[in-house]
Amino acid sequence: MPDCEPLEINDSPRDLMNESELPVPMQALYRRIEALYAYIDEPDAEVCILLTTDDAIRELNKEWRNLDETTDVLSFPMREGEAPEIARQLPLGDIAISVPTAMRYVESCQHKARLEDEGPMLEQWSLLDELTFLVIHATLHLLGYDHAEDDEDKIMREKEKSWMCYLLQQEK
C-alpha cells in the first residue's frame, strides 16, 4: 500500500487503504475519520475507505452507476432499506475517493469556497482537508442523506460544514 507514512489501525471497525500511488497523509486522515465517527455517534460503524485513481473510480462509476466518467467520491451504503434495529448491526458501507480528483479540487478550492459562506474556515486548503470533506460527504450518503432536491441539498451542505468545522476545531 503506497503511503507517505505507515498507517497503524488499532482494533478499529474502519479500514483506510491507499491504492492511488500518491502520497497521502494517512495517519492524519485516519485520526480525522475516527473523530468524525465518534462525533456523529457511529463509533462502531464498519466502513472501508479506498483512496484510488481516476481510472479505478471511473470503472466503479461505470459498473455501479452506469456512468462512464470520473468522479470524486462514491459511496456504497449497506444499511439502506433495513429496519433501524437491524441497520445498526450492519456495516455502514464503503467509500471510494479519487485522490487525483481530490488534488485538483485542492487547487480549485471548490469545496473550501462552499464551506466559507459565513466567513473563512481555513487559510490553506490541503489535500488532507479535501479528503476529509469527501469522507464527510460520502458518510452523509451512507447515512441516507442526498442532495438531489434543494431542501435535501441545504440539509446536506449544513451538515458538511458543521462536521468539517467540528473536526478542524478539534485540531486547534
PDB file of C-alpha atoms in Angstrom:
ATOM      1  CA  MET A   1       0.000   0.000   0.000  1.00  0.00           C
ATOM      2  CA  PRO A   2       1.762   3.196  -1.135  1.00  0.00           C
ATOM      3  CA  ASP A   3       1.610   5.847   1.596  1.00  0.00           C
ATOM      4  CA  CYS A   4       3.691   8.768   2.688  1.00  0.00           C
ATOM      5  CA  GLU A   5       3.645   7.267   6.189  1.00  0.00           C
ATOM      6  CA  PRO A   6       2.739   3.909   7.685  1.00  0.00           C
ATOM      7  CA  LEU A   7      -0.817   3.536   8.932  1.00  0.00           C
ATOM      8  CA  GLU A   8      -1.447   1.764  12.190  1.00  0.00           C
ATOM      9  CA  ILE A   9      -5.027   0.802  12.974  1.00  0.00           C
ATOM     10  CA  ASN A  10      -5.763  -0.494  16.450  1.00  0.00           C
ATOM     11  CA  ASP A  11      -8.933  -2.583  16.626  1.00  0.00           C
ATOM     12  CA  SER A  12     -10.967  -0.107  14.605  1.00  0.00           C
ATOM     13  CA  PRO A  13     -14.010  -1.046  12.553  1.00  0.00           C
ATOM     14  CA  ARG A  14     -12.772   1.267   9.810  1.00  0.00           C
ATOM     15  CA  ASP A  15     -10.245   0.458   7.100  1.00  0.00           C
ATOM     16  CA  LEU A  16      -8.364   3.089   5.140  1.00  0.00           C
ATOM     17  CA  MET A  17      -6.417   1.946   2.079  1.00  0.00           C
ATOM     18  CA  ASN A  18      -4.365   3.994  -0.351  1.00  0.00           C
ATOM     19  CA  GLU A  19      -4.170   2.395  -3.793  1.00  0.00           C
ATOM     20  CA  SER A  20      -3.657   5.713  -5.574  1.00  0.00           C
ATOM     21  CA  GLU A  21       0.166   5.535  -5.615  1.00  0.00           C
ATOM     22  CA  LEU A  22       0.142   9.183  -4.486  1.00  0.00           C
ATOM     23  CA  PRO A  23       1.405  10.427  -1.121  1.00  0.00           C
ATOM     24  CA  VAL A  24      -1.476  10.872   1.298  1.00  0.00           C
ATOM     25  CA  PRO A  25      -1.265  11.916   4.983  1.00  0.00           C
ATOM     26  CA  MET A  26      -2.764   8.620   6.111  1.00  0.00           C
ATOM     27  CA  GLN A  27      -2.318   8.984   9.893  1.00  0.00           C
ATOM     28  CA  ALA A  28      -3.833  12.467   9.981  1.00  0.00           C
ATOM     29  CA  LEU A  29      -6.724  11.423   7.749  1.00  0.00           C
ATOM     30  CA  TYR A  30      -7.348   8.348   9.849  1.00  0.00           C
ATOM     31  CA  ARG A  31      -7.422  10.432  13.054  1.00  0.00           C
ATOM     32  CA  ARG A  32      -9.998  12.744  11.481  1.00  0.00           C
ATOM     33  CA  ILE A  33     -12.122   9.797  10.335  1.00  0.00           C
ATOM     34  CA  GLU A  34     -12.097   8.318  13.831  1.00  0.00           C
ATOM     35  CA  ALA A  35     -13.046  11.701  15.340  1.00  0.00           C
ATOM     36  CA  LEU A  36     -15.830  12.113  12.774  1.00  0.00           C
ATOM     37  CA  TYR A  37     -17.431   8.755  13.502  1.00  0.00           C
ATOM     38  CA  ALA A  38     -17.262   9.362  17.254  1.00  0.00           C
ATOM     39  CA  TYR A  39     -18.829  12.816  16.773  1.00  0.00           C
ATOM     40  CA  ILE A  40     -21.750  11.514  14.693  1.00  0.00           C
ATOM     41  CA  ASP A  41     -22.447   8.761  17.232  1.00  0.00           C
ATOM     42  CA  GLU A  42     -21.283   5.947  14.936  1.00  0.00           C
ATOM     43  CA  PRO A  43     -18.103   4.915  16.808  1.00  0.00           C
ATOM     44  CA  ASP A  44     -18.541   1.251  15.900  1.00  0.00           C
ATOM     45  CA  ALA A  45     -19.668   1.738  12.298  1.00  0.00           C
ATOM     46  CA  GLU A  46     -17.808  -0.519   9.893  1.00  0.00           C
ATOM     47  CA  VAL A  47     -16.595   1.495   6.908  1.00  0.00           C
ATOM     48  CA  CYS A  48     -13.992   0.731   4.293  1.00  0.00           C
ATOM     49  CA  ILE A  49     -12.440   3.782   2.619  1.00  0.00           C
ATOM     50  CA  LEU A  50     -10.469   3.246  -0.564  1.00  0.00           C
ATOM     51  CA  LEU A  51      -8.243   6.025  -1.891  1.00  0.00           C
ATOM     52  CA  THR A  52      -7.814   5.280  -5.565  1.00  0.00           C
ATOM     53  CA  THR A  53      -7.083   6.616  -9.053  1.00  0.00           C
ATOM     54  CA  ASP A  54      -9.241   8.398 -11.619  1.00  0.00           C
ATOM     55  CA  ASP A  55      -9.240   5.280 -13.818  1.00  0.00           C
ATOM     56  CA  ALA A  56     -10.305   2.985 -10.981  1.00  0.00           C
ATOM     57  CA  ILE A  57     -13.107   5.264  -9.785  1.00  0.00           C
ATOM     58  CA  ARG A  58     -14.288   5.670 -13.364  1.00  0.00           C
ATOM     59  CA  GLU A  59     -14.599   1.888 -13.605  1.00  0.00           C
ATOM     60  CA  LEU A  60     -16.537   1.753 -10.337  1.00  0.00           C
ATOM     61  CA  ASN A  61     -18.795   4.586 -11.521  1.00  0.00           C
ATOM     62  CA  LYS A  62     -19.415   2.749 -14.784  1.00  0.00           C
ATOM     63  CA  GLU A  63     -20.126  -0.565 -13.072  1.00  0.00           C
ATOM     64  CA  TRP A  64     -22.355   0.699 -10.237  1.00  0.00           C
ATOM     65  CA  ARG A  65     -23.958   3.855 -11.635  1.00  0.00           C
ATOM     66  CA  ASN A  66     -23.743   3.185 -15.366  1.00  0.00           C
ATOM     67  CA  LEU A  67     -21.823   6.469 -15.794  1.00  0.00           C
ATOM     68  CA  ASP A  68     -18.631   6.204 -17.824  1.00  0.00           C
ATOM     69  CA  GLU A  69     -16.914   9.184 -16.214  1.00  0.00           C
ATOM     70  CA  THR A  70     -14.520  10.047 -13.442  1.00  0.00           C
ATOM     71  CA  THR A  71     -15.987  11.331 -10.206  1.00  0.00           C
ATOM     72  CA  ASP A  72     -14.555  12.500  -6.900  1.00  0.00           C
ATOM     73  CA  VAL A  73     -16.238  10.112  -4.478  1.00  0.00           C
ATOM     74  CA  LEU A  74     -18.595   7.155  -4.487  1.00  0.00           C
ATOM     75  CA  SER A  75     -20.453   5.707  -1.540  1.00  0.00           C
ATOM     76  CA  PHE A  76     -21.900   2.244  -1.251  1.00  0.00           C
ATOM     77  CA  PRO A  77     -24.390   2.101   1.645  1.00  0.00           C
ATOM     78  CA  MET A  78     -25.086  -1.267   3.245  1.00  0.00           C
ATOM     79  CA  ARG A  79     -27.874  -0.263   5.640  1.00  0.00           C
ATOM     80  CA  GLU A  80     -30.286   1.105   3.056  1.00  0.00           C
ATOM     81  CA  GLY A  81     -33.804  -0.244   3.378  1.00  0.00           C
ATOM     82  CA  GLU A  82     -33.159  -2.079   6.631  1.00  0.00           C
ATOM     83  CA  ALA A  83     -35.167  -1.617   9.816  1.00  0.00           C
ATOM     84  CA  PRO A  84     -33.302   0.648  12.296  1.00  0.00           C
ATOM     85  CA  GLU A  85     -32.728  -2.146  14.822  1.00  0.00           C
ATOM     86  CA  ILE A  86     -31.136  -4.300  12.106  1.00  0.00           C
ATOM     87  CA  ALA A  87     -29.322  -1.465  10.322  1.00  0.00           C
ATOM     88  CA  ARG A  88     -27.157  -0.553  13.336  1.00  0.00           C
ATOM     89  CA  GLN A  89     -25.797  -4.115  13.328  1.00  0.00           C
ATOM     90  CA  LEU A  90     -24.702  -3.951   9.679  1.00  0.00           C
ATOM     91  CA  PRO A  91     -21.605  -2.284   8.214  1.00  0.00           C
ATOM     92  CA  LEU A  92     -22.327   1.321   7.278  1.00  0.00           C
ATOM     93  CA  GLY A  93     -20.778   0.842   3.843  1.00  0.00           C
ATOM     94  CA  ASP A  94     -17.840   1.536   1.574  1.00  0.00           C
ATOM     95  CA  ILE A  95     -16.366   4.760   0.221  1.00  0.00           C
ATOM     96  CA  ALA A  96     -14.097   5.218  -2.798  1.00  0.00           C
ATOM     97  CA  ILE A  97     -12.268   8.511  -3.342  1.00  0.00           C
ATOM     98  CA  SER A  98     -10.187   9.532  -6.342  1.00  0.00           C
ATOM     99  CA  VAL A  99      -7.015  11.104  -4.955  1.00  0.00           C
ATOM    100  CA  PRO A 100      -6.061  12.790  -8.291  1.00  0.00           C
ATOM    101  CA  THR A 101      -9.518  14.405  -8.457  1.00  0.00           C
ATOM    102  CA  ALA A 102      -9.212  15.467  -4.817  1.00  0.00           C
ATOM    103  CA  MET A 103      -5.848  17.056  -5.658  1.00  0.00           C
ATOM    104  CA  ARG A 104      -7.483  19.024  -8.482  1.00  0.00           C
ATOM    105  CA  TYR A 105     -10.180  20.188  -6.057  1.00  0.00           C
ATOM    106  CA  VAL A 106      -7.476  21.400  -3.659  1.00  0.00           C
ATOM    107  CA  GLU A 107      -6.133  23.613  -6.430  1.00  0.00           C
ATOM    108  CA  SER A 108      -9.588  24.951  -7.346  1.00  0.00           C
ATOM    109  CA  CYS A 109     -10.696  25.407  -3.695  1.00  0.00           C
ATOM    110  CA  GLN A 110     -14.207  24.428  -4.838  1.00  0.00           C
ATOM    111  CA  HIS A 111     -15.206  22.763  -1.583  1.00  0.00           C
ATOM    112  CA  LYS A 112     -13.386  25.279   0.590  1.00  0.00           C
ATOM    113  CA  ALA A 113     -15.410  28.060  -1.045  1.00  0.00           C
ATOM    114  CA  ARG A 114     -18.655  26.170  -0.404  1.00  0.00           C
ATOM    115  CA  LEU A 115     -17.832  25.932   3.290  1.00  0.00           C
ATOM    116  CA  GLU A 116     -16.811  29.583   3.693  1.00  0.00           C
ATOM    117  CA  ASP A 117     -20.156  31.273   3.073  1.00  0.00           C
ATOM    118  CA  GLU A 118     -20.209  32.579   6.653  1.00  0.00           C
ATOM    119  CA  GLY A 119     -16.549  33.507   6.883  1.00  0.00           C
ATOM    120  CA  PRO A 120     -13.162  31.938   6.259  1.00  0.00           C
ATOM    121  CA  MET A 121     -12.683  28.411   7.524  1.00  0.00           C
ATOM    122  CA  LEU A 122      -9.012  27.919   6.704  1.00  0.00           C
ATOM    123  CA  GLU A 123      -6.238  29.993   5.247  1.00  0.00           C
ATOM    124  CA  GLN A 124      -4.931  26.996   3.332  1.00  0.00           C
ATOM    125  CA  TRP A 125      -6.952  24.108   1.902  1.00  0.00           C
ATOM    126  CA  SER A 126      -4.842  20.971   1.876  1.00  0.00           C
ATOM    127  CA  LEU A 127      -5.212  17.503   0.437  1.00  0.00           C
ATOM    128  CA  LEU A 128      -5.991  16.338   3.972  1.00  0.00           C
ATOM    129  CA  ASP A 129      -8.834  18.877   4.168  1.00  0.00           C
ATOM    130  CA  GLU A 130     -10.219  17.844   0.793  1.00  0.00           C
ATOM    131  CA  LEU A 131     -10.068  14.129   1.591  1.00  0.00           C
ATOM    132  CA  THR A 132     -11.745  14.828   4.934  1.00  0.00           C
ATOM    133  CA  PHE A 133     -14.500  16.764   3.186  1.00  0.00           C
ATOM    134  CA  LEU A 134     -15.055  13.914   0.713  1.00  0.00           C
ATOM    135  CA  VAL A 135     -15.242  11.370   3.554  1.00  0.00           C
ATOM    136  CA  ILE A 136     -17.841  13.585   5.257  1.00  0.00           C
ATOM    137  CA  HIS A 137     -19.831  13.902   2.033  1.00  0.00           C
ATOM    138  CA  ALA A 138     -19.765  10.149   1.402  1.00  0.00           C
ATOM    139  CA  THR A 139     -20.593   9.365   5.025  1.00  0.00           C
ATOM    140  CA  LEU A 140     -23.708  11.515   4.749  1.00  0.00           C
ATOM    141  CA  HIS A 141     -24.732   9.438   1.725  1.00  0.00           C
ATOM    142  CA  LEU A 142     -24.062   6.242   3.688  1.00  0.00           C
ATOM    143  CA  LEU A 143     -26.390   7.586   6.381  1.00  0.00           C
ATOM    144  CA  GLY A 144     -29.141   8.200   3.817  1.00  0.00           C
ATOM    145  CA  TYR A 145     -28.706  11.897   3.042  1.00  0.00           C
ATOM    146  CA  ASP A 146     -28.924  13.124  -0.536  1.00  0.00           C
ATOM    147  CA  HIS A 147     -28.669  16.379  -2.447  1.00  0.00           C
ATOM    148  CA  ALA A 148     -30.928  15.762  -5.435  1.00  0.00           C
ATOM    149  CA  GLU A 149     -33.576  18.220  -4.235  1.00  0.00           C
ATOM    150  CA  ASP A 150     -32.937  21.773  -2.999  1.00  0.00           C
ATOM    151  CA  ASP A 151     -34.203  21.116   0.533  1.00  0.00           C
ATOM    152  CA  GLU A 152     -32.087  17.944   0.796  1.00  0.00           C
ATOM    153  CA  ASP A 153     -29.077  19.787  -0.602  1.00  0.00           C
ATOM    154  CA  LYS A 154     -29.401  22.522   2.018  1.00  0.00           C
ATOM    155  CA  ILE A 155     -29.506  19.993   4.869  1.00  0.00           C
ATOM    156  CA  MET A 156     -26.550  18.079   3.482  1.00  0.00           C
ATOM    157  CA  ARG A 157     -24.453  21.235   2.970  1.00  0.00           C
ATOM    158  CA  GLU A 158     -25.190  22.388   6.520  1.00  0.00           C
ATOM    159  CA  LYS A 159     -24.081  19.039   7.915  1.00  0.00           C
ATOM    160  CA  GLU A 160     -20.923  19.051   5.780  1.00  0.00           C
ATOM    161  CA  LYS A 161     -19.981  22.450   7.124  1.00  0.00           C
ATOM    162  CA  SER A 162     -20.861  21.650  10.718  1.00  0.00           C
ATOM    163  CA  TRP A 163     -18.935  18.352  10.719  1.00  0.00           C
ATOM    164  CA  MET A 164     -15.897  19.879   8.990  1.00  0.00           C
ATOM    165  CA  CYS A 165     -15.857  22.812  11.436  1.00  0.00           C
ATOM    166  CA  TYR A 166     -16.034  20.382  14.343  1.00  0.00           C
ATOM    167  CA  LEU A 167     -13.068  18.362  13.061  1.00  0.00           C
ATOM    168  CA  LEU A 168     -10.980  21.456  12.420  1.00  0.00           C
ATOM    169  CA  GLN A 169     -11.786  22.839  15.875  1.00  0.00           C
ATOM    170  CA  GLN A 170     -10.561  19.581  17.440  1.00  0.00           C
ATOM    171  CA  GLU A 171      -7.121  20.208  15.976  1.00  0.00           C
ATOM    172  CA  LYS A 172      -6.716  23.728  17.395  1.00  0.00           C
TER     173      LYS A 172
END
